């Protein structure tokens, strides 16, 4: 079982006081479909080292934003991915990149949708 993982932009609630400019499009910014590599990476590294990812239920949709996405990024930044297979490393590297982008842009979210 795998997840469809999406980096999504939501409508901004921030008011800057500036004149209106180009508004970024809302919806899916990027999508990645994994087929069990995430679960394999968590098992190989250890659920205690990646508790947020270990807690994902493949039968439930999950959304990460704000503090939860910052915690996810902190977890991912601390793990050594050298022992992982390339596909496992790719999904963790992608999530680390997306979590950093979410931390820099409050209108971005990461969503996991199970099979």
Short mmCIF file of C-alpha atoms in Angstrom, two decimals:
data_model
loop_
_atom_site.label_atom_id
_atom_site.label_comp_id
_atom_site.label_asym_id
_atom_site.label_seq_id
_atom_site.Cartn_x
_atom_site.Cartn_y
_atom_site.Cartn_z
CA UNK A 1 0.00 0.00 0.00
CA UNK A 2 1.17 3.45 -0.76
CA UNK A 3 0.18 7.07 -0.59
CA UNK A 4 -0.52 9.82 -3.03
CA UNK A 5 1.38 12.72 -1.48
CA UNK A 6 0.53 16.28 -2.48
CA UNK A 7 2.03 19.66 -1.88
CA UNK A 8 -1.01 21.95 -1.96
CA UNK A 9 -1.50 25.70 -1.89
CA UNK A 10 -4.54 27.03 -0.06
CA UNK A 11 -6.06 30.46 -0.41
CA UNK A 12 -4.04 32.96 1.56
CA UNK A 13 -5.70 34.50 4.59
CA UNK A 14 -2.92 37.00 5.12
CA UNK A 15 -3.58 40.70 4.61
CA UNK A 16 -0.44 42.58 3.80
CA UNK A 17 -1.88 46.01 3.07
CA UNK A 18 -0.16 46.02 -0.30
CA UNK A 19 -1.95 46.53 -3.55
CA UNK A 20 -3.20 43.43 -5.26
CA UNK A 21 -0.65 41.62 -7.37
CA UNK A 22 -0.50 38.25 -9.00
CA UNK A 23 -2.13 35.68 -6.76
CA UNK A 24 -0.58 32.20 -6.77
CA UNK A 25 -2.95 29.50 -7.97
CA UNK A 26 -4.54 27.35 -5.29
CA UNK A 27 -4.65 23.56 -5.45
CA UNK A 28 -2.05 20.90 -6.10
CA UNK A 29 1.42 22.33 -6.66
CA UNK A 30 3.19 18.95 -6.89
CA UNK A 31 2.13 15.32 -6.52
CA UNK A 32 4.14 12.19 -5.83
CA UNK A 33 2.70 8.68 -5.77
CA UNK A 34 4.68 6.14 -3.79
CA UNK A 35 4.03 2.42 -3.64
CA UNK A 36 5.21 1.36 -0.20
CA UNK A 37 8.62 3.03 -0.22
CA UNK A 38 7.60 5.34 2.63
CA UNK A 39 6.57 2.42 4.86
CA UNK A 40 9.77 0.55 3.96
CA UNK A 41 11.89 3.60 4.84
CA UNK A 42 10.14 3.99 8.20
CA UNK A 43 10.68 0.29 9.00
CA UNK A 44 14.35 0.46 7.94
CA UNK A 45 15.11 3.64 9.94
CA UNK A 46 12.81 2.81 12.85
CA UNK A 47 9.38 4.09 13.81
CA UNK A 48 10.77 5.75 16.94
CA UNK A 49 13.01 7.98 14.77
CA UNK A 50 10.12 8.93 12.43
CA UNK A 51 7.03 8.90 14.68
CA UNK A 52 4.98 11.26 12.49
CA UNK A 53 5.45 9.15 9.37
CA UNK A 54 5.09 5.92 11.38
CA UNK A 55 1.69 7.15 12.55
CA UNK A 56 0.24 7.54 9.06
CA UNK A 57 -2.79 5.32 8.51
CA UNK A 58 -3.12 4.21 4.86
CA UNK A 59 -6.92 4.19 5.24
CA UNK A 60 -7.13 7.82 6.37
CA UNK A 61 -6.27 11.10 4.70
CA UNK A 62 -3.69 13.21 6.52
CA UNK A 63 -2.88 16.93 6.20
CA UNK A 64 0.19 18.62 7.64
CA UNK A 65 0.58 22.34 8.07
CA UNK A 66 2.09 24.82 10.49
CA UNK A 67 3.68 23.21 13.53
CA UNK A 68 3.07 19.64 12.38
CA UNK A 69 4.90 20.21 9.10
CA UNK A 70 7.80 21.85 10.97
CA UNK A 71 8.02 18.80 13.28
CA UNK A 72 7.97 16.51 10.24
CA UNK A 73 10.83 18.49 8.70
CA UNK A 74 12.82 18.35 11.94
CA UNK A 75 12.39 14.56 12.11
CA UNK A 76 13.46 14.09 8.51
CA UNK A 77 16.48 16.39 8.88
CA UNK A 78 17.81 14.22 11.73
CA UNK A 79 17.77 10.85 9.96
CA UNK A 80 20.63 9.30 8.03
CA UNK A 81 19.24 8.03 4.73
CA UNK A 82 22.49 6.39 3.53
CA UNK A 83 21.24 2.85 4.25
CA UNK A 84 18.01 3.34 2.32
CA UNK A 85 17.24 2.13 -1.16
CA UNK A 86 17.16 4.95 -3.76
CA UNK A 87 13.34 5.00 -4.00
CA UNK A 88 13.03 5.18 -0.20
CA UNK A 89 15.59 7.98 -0.03
CA UNK A 90 13.78 9.84 -2.80
CA UNK A 91 10.46 9.99 -0.95
CA UNK A 92 12.10 11.14 2.32
CA UNK A 93 14.18 13.76 0.50
CA UNK A 94 11.05 15.00 -1.25
CA UNK A 95 9.16 15.29 2.04
CA UNK A 96 12.07 17.15 3.62
CA UNK A 97 12.12 19.60 0.71
CA UNK A 98 8.35 20.09 0.85
CA UNK A 99 8.38 20.56 4.64
CA UNK A 100 11.00 23.31 4.24
CA UNK A 101 8.91 24.97 1.55
CA UNK A 102 5.83 24.79 3.82
CA UNK A 103 7.79 26.35 6.69
CA UNK A 104 8.71 29.26 4.41
CA UNK A 105 5.21 29.67 2.91
CA UNK A 106 2.22 29.42 5.29
CA UNK A 107 -0.15 28.82 2.37
CA UNK A 108 1.42 25.43 1.55
CA UNK A 109 0.27 22.10 3.02
CA UNK A 110 1.35 18.49 2.64
CA UNK A 111 -1.40 15.92 2.21
CA UNK A 112 -1.27 12.12 2.27
CA UNK A 113 -4.06 10.09 0.70
CA UNK A 114 -3.96 6.32 1.14
CA UNK A 115 -4.82 3.69 -1.43
#
